[in-house]
mmCIF file of C-alpha atoms in Angstrom:
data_model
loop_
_atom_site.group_PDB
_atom_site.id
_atom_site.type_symbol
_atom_site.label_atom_id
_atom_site.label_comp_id
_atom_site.label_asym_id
_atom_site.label_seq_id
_atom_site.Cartn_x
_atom_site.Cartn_y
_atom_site.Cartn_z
ATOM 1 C CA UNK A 1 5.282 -2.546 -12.908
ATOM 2 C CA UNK A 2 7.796 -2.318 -10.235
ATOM 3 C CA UNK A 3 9.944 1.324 -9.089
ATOM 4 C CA UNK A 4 12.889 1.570 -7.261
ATOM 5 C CA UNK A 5 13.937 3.940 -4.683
ATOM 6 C CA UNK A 6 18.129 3.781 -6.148
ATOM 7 C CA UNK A 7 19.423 3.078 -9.165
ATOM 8 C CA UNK A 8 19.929 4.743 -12.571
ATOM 9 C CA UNK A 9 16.529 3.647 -14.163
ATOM 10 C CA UNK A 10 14.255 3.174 -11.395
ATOM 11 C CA UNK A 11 11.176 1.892 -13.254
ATOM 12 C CA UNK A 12 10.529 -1.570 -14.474
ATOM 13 C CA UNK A 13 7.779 -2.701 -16.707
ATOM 14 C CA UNK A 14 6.674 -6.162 -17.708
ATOM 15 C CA UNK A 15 3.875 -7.637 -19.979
ATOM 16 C CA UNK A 16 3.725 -11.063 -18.335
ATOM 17 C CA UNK A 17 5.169 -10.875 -14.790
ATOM 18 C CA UNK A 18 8.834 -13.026 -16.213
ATOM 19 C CA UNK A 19 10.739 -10.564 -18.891
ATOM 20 C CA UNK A 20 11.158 -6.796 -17.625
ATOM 21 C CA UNK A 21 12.196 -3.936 -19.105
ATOM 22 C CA UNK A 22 14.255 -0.729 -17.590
ATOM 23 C CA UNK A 23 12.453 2.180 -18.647
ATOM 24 C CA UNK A 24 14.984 5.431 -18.499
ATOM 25 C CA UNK A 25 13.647 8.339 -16.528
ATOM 26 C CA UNK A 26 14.948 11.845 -15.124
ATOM 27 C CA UNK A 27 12.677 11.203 -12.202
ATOM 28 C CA UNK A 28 15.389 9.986 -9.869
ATOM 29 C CA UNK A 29 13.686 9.914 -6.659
ATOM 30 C CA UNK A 30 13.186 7.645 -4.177
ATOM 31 C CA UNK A 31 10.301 5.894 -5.117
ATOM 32 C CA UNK A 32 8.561 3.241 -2.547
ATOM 33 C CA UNK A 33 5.198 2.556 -4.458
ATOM 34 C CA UNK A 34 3.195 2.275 -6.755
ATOM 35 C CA UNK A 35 -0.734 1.919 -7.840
ATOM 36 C CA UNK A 36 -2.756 1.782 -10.920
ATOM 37 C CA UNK A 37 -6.176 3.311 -11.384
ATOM 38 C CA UNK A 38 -9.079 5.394 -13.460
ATOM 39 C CA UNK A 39 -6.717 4.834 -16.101
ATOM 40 C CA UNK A 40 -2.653 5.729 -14.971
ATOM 41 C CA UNK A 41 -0.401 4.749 -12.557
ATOM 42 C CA UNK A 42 0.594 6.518 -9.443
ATOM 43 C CA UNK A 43 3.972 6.521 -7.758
ATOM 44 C CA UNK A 44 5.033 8.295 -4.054
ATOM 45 C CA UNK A 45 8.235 8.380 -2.614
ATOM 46 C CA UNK A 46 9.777 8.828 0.808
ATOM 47 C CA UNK A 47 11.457 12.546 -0.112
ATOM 48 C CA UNK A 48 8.417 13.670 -0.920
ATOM 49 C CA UNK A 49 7.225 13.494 -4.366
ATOM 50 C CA UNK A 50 4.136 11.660 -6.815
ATOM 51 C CA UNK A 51 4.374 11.484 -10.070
ATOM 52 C CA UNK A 52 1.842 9.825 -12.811
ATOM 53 C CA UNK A 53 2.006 7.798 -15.997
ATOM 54 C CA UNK A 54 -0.601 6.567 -18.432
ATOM 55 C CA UNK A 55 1.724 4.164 -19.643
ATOM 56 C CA UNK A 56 4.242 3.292 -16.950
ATOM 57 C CA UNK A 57 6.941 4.871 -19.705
ATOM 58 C CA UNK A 58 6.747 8.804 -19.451
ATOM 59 C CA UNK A 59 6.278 9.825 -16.239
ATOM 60 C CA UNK A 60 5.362 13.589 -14.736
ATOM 61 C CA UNK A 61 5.680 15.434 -11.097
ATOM 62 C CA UNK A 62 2.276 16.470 -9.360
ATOM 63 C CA UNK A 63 2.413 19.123 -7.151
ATOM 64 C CA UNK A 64 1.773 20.385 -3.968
ATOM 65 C CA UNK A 65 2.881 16.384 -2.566
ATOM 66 C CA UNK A 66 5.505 17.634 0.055
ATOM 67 C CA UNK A 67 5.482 14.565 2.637
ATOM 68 C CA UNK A 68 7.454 11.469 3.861
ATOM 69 C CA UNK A 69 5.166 9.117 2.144
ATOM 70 C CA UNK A 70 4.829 5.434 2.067
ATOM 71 C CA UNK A 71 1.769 3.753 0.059
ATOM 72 C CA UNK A 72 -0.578 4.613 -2.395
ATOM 73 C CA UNK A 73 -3.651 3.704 -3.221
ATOM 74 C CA UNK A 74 -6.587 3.827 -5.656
ATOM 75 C CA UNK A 75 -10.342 3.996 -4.658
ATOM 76 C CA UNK A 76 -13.094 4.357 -6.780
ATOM 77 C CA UNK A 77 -13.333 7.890 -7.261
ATOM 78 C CA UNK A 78 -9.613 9.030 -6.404
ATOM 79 C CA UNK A 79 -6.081 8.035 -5.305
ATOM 80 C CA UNK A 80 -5.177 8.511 -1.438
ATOM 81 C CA UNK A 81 -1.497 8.541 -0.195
ATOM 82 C CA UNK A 82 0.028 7.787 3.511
ATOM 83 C CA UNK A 83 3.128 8.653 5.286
ATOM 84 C CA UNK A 84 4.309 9.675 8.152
ATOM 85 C CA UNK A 85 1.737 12.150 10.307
ATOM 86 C CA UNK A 86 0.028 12.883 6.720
ATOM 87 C CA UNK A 87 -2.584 11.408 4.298
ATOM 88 C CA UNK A 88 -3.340 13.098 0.958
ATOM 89 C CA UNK A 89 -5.980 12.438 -1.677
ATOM 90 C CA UNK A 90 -6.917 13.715 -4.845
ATOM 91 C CA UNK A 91 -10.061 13.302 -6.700
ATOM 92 C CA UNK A 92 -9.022 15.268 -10.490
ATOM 93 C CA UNK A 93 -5.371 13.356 -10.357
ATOM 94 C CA UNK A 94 -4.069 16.270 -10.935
ATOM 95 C CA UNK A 95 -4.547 18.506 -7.279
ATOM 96 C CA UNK A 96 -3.855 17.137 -3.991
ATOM 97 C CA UNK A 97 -5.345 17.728 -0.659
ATOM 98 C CA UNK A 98 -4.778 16.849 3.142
ATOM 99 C CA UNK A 99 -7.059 14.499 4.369
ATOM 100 C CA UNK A 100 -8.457 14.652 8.120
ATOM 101 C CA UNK A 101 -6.864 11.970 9.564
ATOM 102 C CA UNK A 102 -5.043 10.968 12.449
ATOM 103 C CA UNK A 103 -1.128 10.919 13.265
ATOM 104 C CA UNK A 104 0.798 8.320 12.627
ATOM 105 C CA UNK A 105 3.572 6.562 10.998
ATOM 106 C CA UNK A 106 1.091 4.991 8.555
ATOM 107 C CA UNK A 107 2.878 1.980 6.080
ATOM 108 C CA UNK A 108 0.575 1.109 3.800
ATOM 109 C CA UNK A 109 -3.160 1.795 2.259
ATOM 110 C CA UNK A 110 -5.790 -0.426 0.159
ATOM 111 C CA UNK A 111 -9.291 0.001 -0.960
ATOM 112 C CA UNK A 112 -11.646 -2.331 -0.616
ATOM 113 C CA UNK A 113 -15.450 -3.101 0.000
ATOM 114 C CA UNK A 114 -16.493 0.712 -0.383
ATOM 115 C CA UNK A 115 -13.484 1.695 2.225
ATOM 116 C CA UNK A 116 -9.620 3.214 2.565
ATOM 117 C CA UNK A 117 -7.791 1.369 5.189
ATOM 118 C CA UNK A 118 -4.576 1.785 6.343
ATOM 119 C CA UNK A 119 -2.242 0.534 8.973
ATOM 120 C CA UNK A 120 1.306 1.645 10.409
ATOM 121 C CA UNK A 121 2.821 1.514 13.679
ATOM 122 C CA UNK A 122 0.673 0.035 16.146
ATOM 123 C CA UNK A 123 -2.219 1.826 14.342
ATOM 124 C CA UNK A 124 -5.034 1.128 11.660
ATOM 125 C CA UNK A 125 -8.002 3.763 10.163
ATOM 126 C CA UNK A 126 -10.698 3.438 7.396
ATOM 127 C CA UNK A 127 -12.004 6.643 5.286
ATOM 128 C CA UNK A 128 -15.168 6.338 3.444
ATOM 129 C CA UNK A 129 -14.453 9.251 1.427
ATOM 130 C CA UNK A 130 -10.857 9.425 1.141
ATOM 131 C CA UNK A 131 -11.454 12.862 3.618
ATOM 132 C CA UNK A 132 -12.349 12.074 6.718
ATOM 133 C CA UNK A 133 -10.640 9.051 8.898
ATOM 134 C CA UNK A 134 -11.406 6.836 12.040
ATOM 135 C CA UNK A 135 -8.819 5.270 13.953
ATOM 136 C CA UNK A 136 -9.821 1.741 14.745
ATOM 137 C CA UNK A 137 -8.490 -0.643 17.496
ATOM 138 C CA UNK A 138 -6.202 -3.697 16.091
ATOM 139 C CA UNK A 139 -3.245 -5.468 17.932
ATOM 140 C CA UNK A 140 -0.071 -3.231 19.244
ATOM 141 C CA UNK A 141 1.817 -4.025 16.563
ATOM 142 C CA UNK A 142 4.063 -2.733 13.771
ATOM 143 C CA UNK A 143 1.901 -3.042 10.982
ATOM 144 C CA UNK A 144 3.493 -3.033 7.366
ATOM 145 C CA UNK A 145 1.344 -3.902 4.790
ATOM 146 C CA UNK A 146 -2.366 -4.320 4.246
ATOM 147 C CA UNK A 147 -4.137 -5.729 1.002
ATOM 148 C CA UNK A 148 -8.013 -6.128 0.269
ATOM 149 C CA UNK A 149 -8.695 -9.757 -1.082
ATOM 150 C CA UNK A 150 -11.904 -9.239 -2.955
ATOM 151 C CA UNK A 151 -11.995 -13.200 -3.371
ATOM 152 C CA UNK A 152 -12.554 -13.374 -0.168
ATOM 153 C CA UNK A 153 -13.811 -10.351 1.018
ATOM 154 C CA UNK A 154 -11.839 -9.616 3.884
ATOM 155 C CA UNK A 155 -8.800 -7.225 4.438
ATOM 156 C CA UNK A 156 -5.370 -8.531 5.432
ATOM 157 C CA UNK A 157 -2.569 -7.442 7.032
ATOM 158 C CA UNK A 158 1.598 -8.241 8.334
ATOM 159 C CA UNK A 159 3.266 -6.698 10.914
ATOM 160 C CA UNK A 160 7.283 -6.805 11.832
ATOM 161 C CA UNK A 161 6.975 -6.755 15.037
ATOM 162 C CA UNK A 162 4.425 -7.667 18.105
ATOM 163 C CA UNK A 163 3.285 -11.005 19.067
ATOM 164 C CA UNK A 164 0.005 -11.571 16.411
ATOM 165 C CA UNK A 165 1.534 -10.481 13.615
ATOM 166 C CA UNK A 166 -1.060 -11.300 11.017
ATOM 167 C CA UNK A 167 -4.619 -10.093 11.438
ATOM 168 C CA UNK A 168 -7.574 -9.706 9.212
ATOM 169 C CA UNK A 169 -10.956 -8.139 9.009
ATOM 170 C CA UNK A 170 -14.858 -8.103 7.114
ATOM 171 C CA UNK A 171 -15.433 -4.763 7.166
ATOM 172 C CA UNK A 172 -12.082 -2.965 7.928
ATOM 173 C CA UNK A 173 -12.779 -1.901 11.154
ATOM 174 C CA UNK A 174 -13.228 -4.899 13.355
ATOM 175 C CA UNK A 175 -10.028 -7.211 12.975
ATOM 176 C CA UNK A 176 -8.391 -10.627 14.635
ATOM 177 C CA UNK A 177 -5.402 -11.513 15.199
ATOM 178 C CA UNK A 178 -3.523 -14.651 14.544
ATOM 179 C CA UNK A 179 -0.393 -16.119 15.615
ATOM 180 C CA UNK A 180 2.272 -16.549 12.811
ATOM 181 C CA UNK A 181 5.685 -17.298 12.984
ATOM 182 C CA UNK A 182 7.676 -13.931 14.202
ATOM 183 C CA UNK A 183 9.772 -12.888 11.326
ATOM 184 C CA UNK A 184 9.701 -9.510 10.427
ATOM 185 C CA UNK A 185 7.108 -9.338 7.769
ATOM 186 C CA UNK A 186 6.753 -6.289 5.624
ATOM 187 C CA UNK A 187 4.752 -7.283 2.883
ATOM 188 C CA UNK A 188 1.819 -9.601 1.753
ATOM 189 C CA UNK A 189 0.099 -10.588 -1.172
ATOM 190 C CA UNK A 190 -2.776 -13.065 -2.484
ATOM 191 C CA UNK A 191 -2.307 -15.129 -5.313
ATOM 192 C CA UNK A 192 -6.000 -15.798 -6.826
ATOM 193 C CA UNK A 193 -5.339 -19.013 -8.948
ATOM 194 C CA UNK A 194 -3.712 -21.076 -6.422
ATOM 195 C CA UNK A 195 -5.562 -19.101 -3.843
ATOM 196 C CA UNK A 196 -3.217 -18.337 -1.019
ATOM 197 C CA UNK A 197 -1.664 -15.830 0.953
ATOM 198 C CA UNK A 198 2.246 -15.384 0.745
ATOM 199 C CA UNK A 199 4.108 -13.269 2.819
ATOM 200 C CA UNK A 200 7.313 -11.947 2.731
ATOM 201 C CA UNK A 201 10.263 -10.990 5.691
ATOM 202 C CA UNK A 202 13.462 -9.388 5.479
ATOM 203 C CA UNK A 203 15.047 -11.118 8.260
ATOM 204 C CA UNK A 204 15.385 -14.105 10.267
ATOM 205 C CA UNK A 205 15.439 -18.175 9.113
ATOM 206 C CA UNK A 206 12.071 -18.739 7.044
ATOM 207 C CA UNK A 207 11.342 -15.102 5.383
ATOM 208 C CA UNK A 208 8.167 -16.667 2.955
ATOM 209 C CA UNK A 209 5.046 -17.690 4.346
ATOM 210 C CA UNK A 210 2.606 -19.002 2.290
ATOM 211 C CA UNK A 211 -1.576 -19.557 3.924
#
């Protein structure tokens, strides 16, 4: 499923990745993820709204989700948010609550390996309980997106700026840098059956990178 954040119909839905499908909606805001989980899918957007679907068709507002958000995640007992100086979790999806974490312009957020992680400008933190959260030290960089690969059990991450612009880490906490090219990468993902990392920049000469 893919959402837009313009656009008359700003959800997509596909049953094999090639044909999609415009699914109308009234819910015209400006949506910047998405996540599925325990069952529905989860959507935030940067004015400040989530809304949930059990089958990526009809869609609903959740409440109490005021917030400049960015990514959304599922863990295994609830669905955790990120934004800008605020993080948000709810464990009934249905109420939301403000997490303990610290500020930041935080990008993105996975789950992985019993942890939350997420990264944002020159920052990354990990939550055990989708509550409390633990800044950790990782290169001064502008960090955009983060995935767990659970093929190979390690977290991942791109950056847009900085000079290692692609680290990666066991246990979300401890992480290493590497050199890559320096494009302005904003998002990453891991393709299991040919089993490599692609990333993706929107700017400069070569803006895919494949590992």
């Amino acid at each position: 499923m893919i959402v837009a954040s313009t656009g008359t119909n700003r959800f997509m839905t596909s049953s094999d990745g090639i044909t999609w499908n415009l699914e109308s909606s009234t819910l015209a805001h400006a949506w910047v993820n998405i996540c599925y989980g325990q069952g529905i899918y989860v959507v935030v957007s940067s004015d400040g709204k989530v809304a949930k679907s059990i089958n990526g068709t009809d869609w609903s507002l959740m409440t109490n989700t005021s917030g400049t958000w960015a990514s959304v995640s599922s863990t295994n007992d609830s669905f955790v948010a990120v934004g800008t100086n605020i993080i948000m979790y709810t464990k009934d999806k249905l109420n939301w609550n403000a997490a303990t974490s610290p500020t930041g312009v935080w990008k993105s957020v996975c789950y992985g390996n019993g942890k939350i992680v997420a990264v944002g400008n020159n920052c990354s933190m990990y939550s055990i309980d989708s509550i409390n959260w633990t800044l950790t030290t990782s290169e001064n960089c502008n960090w955009e997106s983060i995935i767990w690969i659970e093929k190979l059990k390690i977290f991942a991450a791109c950056a847009s700026t900085g000079t290692n612009r692609f680290m990666f880490s066991l246990d979300g906490i401890n992480w290493n840098s590497i050199y890559i090219d320096a494009q302005t990468w904003v998002s990453l993902v891991y393709n299991i059956d040919y089993d490599i990392i692609t990333m993706i920049s929107n700017s400069g000469t070569y803006r895919i990178l494949s590992s």
